[in-house]
PDB file of C-alpha atoms in Angstrom:
ATOM      1  CA  MET A  28     119.542 111.553 109.484  1.00 89.00           C
ATOM      2  CA  THR A  29     117.679 114.074 107.351  1.00 91.00           C
ATOM      3  CA  GLU A  30     115.193 113.367 104.569  1.00 93.00           C
ATOM      4  CA  GLU A  31     117.823 114.434 102.033  1.00 94.00           C
ATOM      5  CA  GLN A  32     120.384 112.012 103.476  1.00 94.00           C
ATOM      6  CA  LEU A  33     117.790 109.251 103.492  1.00 93.00           C
ATOM      7  CA  LEU A  34     116.885 109.816  99.843  1.00 94.00           C
ATOM      8  CA  ALA A  35     120.576 109.999  98.868  1.00 94.00           C
ATOM      9  CA  GLN A  36     121.317 106.493 100.172  1.00 94.00           C
ATOM     10  CA  SER A  37     121.748 103.654  97.708  1.00 92.00           C
ATOM     11  CA  ALA A  38     119.097 101.022  97.079  1.00 92.00           C
ATOM     12  CA  ASP A  39     121.374  98.512  98.826  1.00 94.00           C
ATOM     13  CA  ASP A  40     120.826 100.438 102.066  1.00 94.00           C
ATOM     14  CA  TYR A  41     117.039 100.023 101.878  1.00 96.00           C
ATOM     15  CA  MET A  42     115.594  99.577 105.379  1.00 96.00           C
ATOM     16  CA  ASN A  43     118.957  99.314 107.077  1.00 96.00           C
ATOM     17  CA  ALA A  44     119.096 100.037 110.818  1.00 95.00           C
ATOM     18  CA  GLU A  45     119.570 103.775 110.261  1.00 96.00           C
ATOM     19  CA  GLN A  46     116.546 104.029 107.953  1.00 97.00           C
ATOM     20  CA  LEU A  47     114.405 101.961 110.302  1.00 97.00           C
ATOM     21  CA  ALA A  48     115.348 104.241 113.209  1.00 97.00           C
ATOM     22  CA  PHE A  49     114.448 107.285 111.085  1.00 97.00           C
ATOM     23  CA  PHE A  50     111.008 105.908 110.226  1.00 98.00           C
ATOM     24  CA  LYS A  51     110.385 104.673 113.775  1.00 98.00           C
ATOM     25  CA  GLN A  52     110.939 108.212 115.034  1.00 98.00           C
ATOM     26  CA  LEU A  53     108.786 109.642 112.219  1.00 98.00           C
ATOM     27  CA  LEU A  54     105.955 107.244 113.105  1.00 98.00           C
ATOM     28  CA  GLY A  55     106.266 108.100 116.810  1.00 98.00           C
ATOM     29  CA  THR A  56     106.154 111.830 116.119  1.00 98.00           C
ATOM     30  CA  LYS A  57     103.121 111.408 113.864  1.00 98.00           C
ATOM     31  CA  ALA A  58     101.351 109.258 116.485  1.00 98.00           C
ATOM     32  CA  ASP A  59     102.006 111.879 119.187  1.00 98.00           C
ATOM     33  CA  SER A  60     100.611 114.624 116.948  1.00 97.00           C
ATOM     34  CA  ILE A  61      97.500 112.597 116.168  1.00 97.00           C
ATOM     35  CA  ARG A  62      96.918 111.755 119.836  1.00 97.00           C
ATOM     36  CA  GLU A  63      97.081 115.477 120.629  1.00 96.00           C
ATOM     37  CA  ARG A  64      94.589 116.216 117.844  1.00 94.00           C
ATOM     38  CA  ILE A  65      92.270 113.516 119.228  1.00 94.00           C
ATOM     39  CA  ARG A  66      92.458 115.083 122.710  1.00 92.00           C
ATOM     40  CA  ALA A  67      91.600 118.509 121.257  1.00 90.00           C
ATOM     41  CA  ASN A  68      88.627 117.085 119.367  1.00 87.00           C
ATOM     42  CA  GLN A  69      87.464 115.220 122.466  1.00 88.00           C
ATOM     43  CA  LEU A  70      87.428 118.546 124.317  1.00 85.00           C
ATOM     44  CA  LEU A  71      85.232 120.000 121.568  1.00 78.00           C
ATOM     45  CA  CYS A  72      82.807 117.142 122.102  1.00 78.00           C
ATOM     46  CA  GLN A  73      82.521 118.001 125.804  1.00 78.00           C
ATOM     47  CA  ILE A  74      81.341 121.584 125.288  1.00 68.00           C
ATOM     48  CA  GLU A  75      78.079 122.227 127.104  1.00 63.00           C
ATOM     49  CA  ARG A  76      74.950 122.665 125.031  1.00 60.00           C
ATOM     50  CA  GLN A  77      73.798 126.270 124.712  1.00 58.00           C
ATOM     51  CA  ALA A  78      70.263 127.475 125.374  1.00 56.00           C
ATOM     52  CA  ASP A  79      70.227 129.513 122.160  1.00 66.00           C
ATOM     53  CA  ALA A  80      68.957 127.315 119.302  1.00 67.00           C
ATOM     54  CA  SER A  81      71.378 128.668 116.691  1.00 69.00           C
ATOM     55  CA  ASP A  82      74.329 128.226 119.056  1.00 71.00           C
ATOM     56  CA  ALA A  83      73.173 124.706 119.867  1.00 72.00           C
ATOM     57  CA  ALA A  84      72.958 123.784 116.169  1.00 76.00           C
ATOM     58  CA  SER A  85      76.418 125.162 115.506  1.00 77.00           C
ATOM     59  CA  ILE A  86      77.888 123.354 118.504  1.00 77.00           C
ATOM     60  CA  GLU A  87      76.215 120.101 117.475  1.00 80.00           C
ATOM     61  CA  GLU A  88      77.643 120.440 113.964  1.00 83.00           C
ATOM     62  CA  ASP A  89      81.121 121.050 115.420  1.00 83.00           C
ATOM     63  CA  ARG A  90      80.695 118.050 117.712  1.00 84.00           C
ATOM     64  CA  THR A  91      79.682 115.799 114.806  1.00 87.00           C
ATOM     65  CA  LYS A  92      82.667 116.973 112.773  1.00 91.00           C
ATOM     66  CA  ALA A  93      84.992 116.400 115.747  1.00 89.00           C
ATOM     67  CA  LEU A  94      83.674 112.847 116.185  1.00 91.00           C
ATOM     68  CA  ARG A  95      84.334 112.100 112.496  1.00 94.00           C
ATOM     69  CA  LEU A  96      87.871 113.452 112.841  1.00 94.00           C
ATOM     70  CA  ILE A  97      88.431 111.339 115.961  1.00 94.00           C
ATOM     71  CA  ASP A  98      87.328 108.236 114.040  1.00 95.00           C
ATOM     72  CA  MET A  99      89.672 109.065 111.154  1.00 96.00           C
ATOM     73  CA  ASP A 100      92.563 109.741 113.513  1.00 97.00           C
ATOM     74  CA  ASN A 101      91.961 106.487 115.389  1.00 96.00           C
ATOM     75  CA  GLY A 102      92.199 104.706 112.028  1.00 96.00           C
ATOM     76  CA  ILE A 103      95.528 106.391 111.326  1.00 97.00           C
ATOM     77  CA  LEU A 104      96.784 105.402 114.798  1.00 97.00           C
ATOM     78  CA  ALA A 105      95.828 101.789 114.039  1.00 98.00           C
ATOM     79  CA  ASN A 106      97.782 102.012 110.777  1.00 97.00           C
ATOM     80  CA  ILE A 107     100.787 103.432 112.639  1.00 98.00           C
ATOM     81  CA  LYS A 108     100.622 100.533 115.101  1.00 98.00           C
ATOM     82  CA  ALA A 109     100.469  98.091 112.178  1.00 98.00           C
ATOM     83  CA  ALA A 110     103.521  99.780 110.628  1.00 98.00           C
ATOM     84  CA  LEU A 111     105.436  99.543 113.922  1.00 98.00           C
ATOM     85  CA  ASP A 112     104.431  95.871 114.180  1.00 98.00           C
ATOM     86  CA  ALA A 113     105.697  95.333 110.617  1.00 97.00           C
ATOM     87  CA  MET A 114     108.935  97.005 111.668  1.00 97.00           C
ATOM     88  CA  SER A 115     109.282  94.555 114.568  1.00 96.00           C
ATOM     89  CA  ASP A 116     108.646  91.665 112.170  1.00 96.00           C
ATOM     90  CA  GLY A 117     111.218  92.908 109.645  1.00 95.00           C
ATOM     91  CA  GLN A 118     108.503  93.628 107.067  1.00 97.00           C
ATOM     92  CA  TYR A 119     108.366  97.422 107.259  1.00 98.00           C
ATOM     93  CA  GLY A 120     108.940  99.165 103.957  1.00 97.00           C
ATOM     94  CA  TYR A 121     107.817  96.191 101.891  1.00 98.00           C
ATOM     95  CA  CYS A 122     104.389  96.017 100.265  1.00 97.00           C
ATOM     96  CA  GLN A 123     102.053  93.579 102.002  1.00 96.00           C
ATOM     97  CA  ASP A 124     100.502  92.559  98.676  1.00 95.00           C
ATOM     98  CA  THR A 125     103.537  92.316  96.385  1.00 95.00           C
ATOM     99  CA  GLY A 126     106.555  92.112  98.679  1.00 95.00           C
ATOM    100  CA  GLU A 127     108.202  94.891  96.658  1.00 96.00           C
ATOM    101  CA  PRO A 128     109.931  97.787  98.431  1.00 97.00           C
ATOM    102  CA  ILE A 129     107.710 100.820  99.025  1.00 98.00           C
ATOM    103  CA  THR A 130     109.417 103.951  97.726  1.00 96.00           C
ATOM    104  CA  LEU A 131     111.115 106.112 100.320  1.00 97.00           C
ATOM    105  CA  LYS A 132     109.259 109.153  98.980  1.00 96.00           C
ATOM    106  CA  ARG A 133     105.936 107.417  99.675  1.00 97.00           C
ATOM    107  CA  LEU A 134     107.053 106.419 103.167  1.00 97.00           C
ATOM    108  CA  LEU A 135     108.138 109.991 103.878  1.00 97.00           C
ATOM    109  CA  LEU A 136     104.649 111.207 102.935  1.00 96.00           C
ATOM    110  CA  ILE A 137     102.729 108.331 104.543  1.00 97.00           C
ATOM    111  CA  PRO A 138     105.107 106.516 106.913  1.00 97.00           C
ATOM    112  CA  GLU A 139     102.343 104.151 108.050  1.00 98.00           C
ATOM    113  CA  SER A 140     101.821 102.894 104.492  1.00 97.00           C
ATOM    114  CA  LEU A 141     102.017  99.131 104.131  1.00 97.00           C
ATOM    115  CA  LEU A 142     101.242  99.075 100.407  1.00 97.00           C
ATOM    116  CA  CYS A 143     103.141 100.320  97.376  1.00 96.00           C
ATOM    117  CA  VAL A 144     101.325 102.708  95.045  1.00 95.00           C
ATOM    118  CA  ASP A 145     100.478  99.986  92.495  1.00 93.00           C
ATOM    119  CA  ALA A 146      98.961  97.702  95.137  1.00 94.00           C
ATOM    120  CA  MET A 147      96.989 100.572  96.668  1.00 94.00           C
ATOM    121  CA  GLU A 148      95.618 101.563  93.258  1.00 93.00           C
ATOM    122  CA  ALA A 149      94.687  97.933  92.541  1.00 91.00           C
ATOM    123  CA  ARG A 150      92.804  97.693  95.849  1.00 90.00           C
ATOM    124  CA  GLU A 151      90.997 100.967  95.188  1.00 90.00           C
ATOM    125  CA  SER A 152      90.064  99.811  91.685  1.00 88.00           C
ATOM    126  CA  ARG A 153      88.674  96.520  93.016  1.00 88.00           C
ATOM    127  CA  SER A 154      86.743  98.414  95.678  1.00 83.00           C
ATOM    128  CA  ARG A 155      85.213 100.750  93.076  1.00 83.00           C
ATOM    129  CA  HIS A 156      84.198  97.794  90.902  1.00 77.00           C
ATOM    130  CA  GLN A 157      82.638  95.967  93.852  1.00 80.00           C
ATOM    131  CA  ARG A 158      80.615  99.049  94.826  1.00 77.00           C
ATOM    132  CA  ALA A 159      79.441  99.491  91.229  1.00 74.00           C
ATOM    133  CA  ALA A 160      78.273  95.873  91.000  1.00 65.00           C
TER     134      ALA A 160
END
């Protein structure tokens, strides 16, 4: 199934077996890509320190950036696992907060998403208010 075929399906077909298989493959492909990116960043972290001070500073900056990217990617992998778990439980594609279907366009962009746009915006708004208080 292509993205165009997916988007052309009726609302009655939402999260049928064919759509679930499409998103399961999409999640698997994304997870593989992220694991590869993590491996590449881990290699950057293993580069030997240089004797030259300017080289050492540059390498340390690259290492710090790589560690941040690894942390972010591990978070995305955890979200992918949660999405696959939701798929196993029959909850994939439905917002965890509202129970409403998550739009297919959103799932195509962020297949590991477990929240609809409205619920995500509400959480972000609450988070901003809590930080401001």
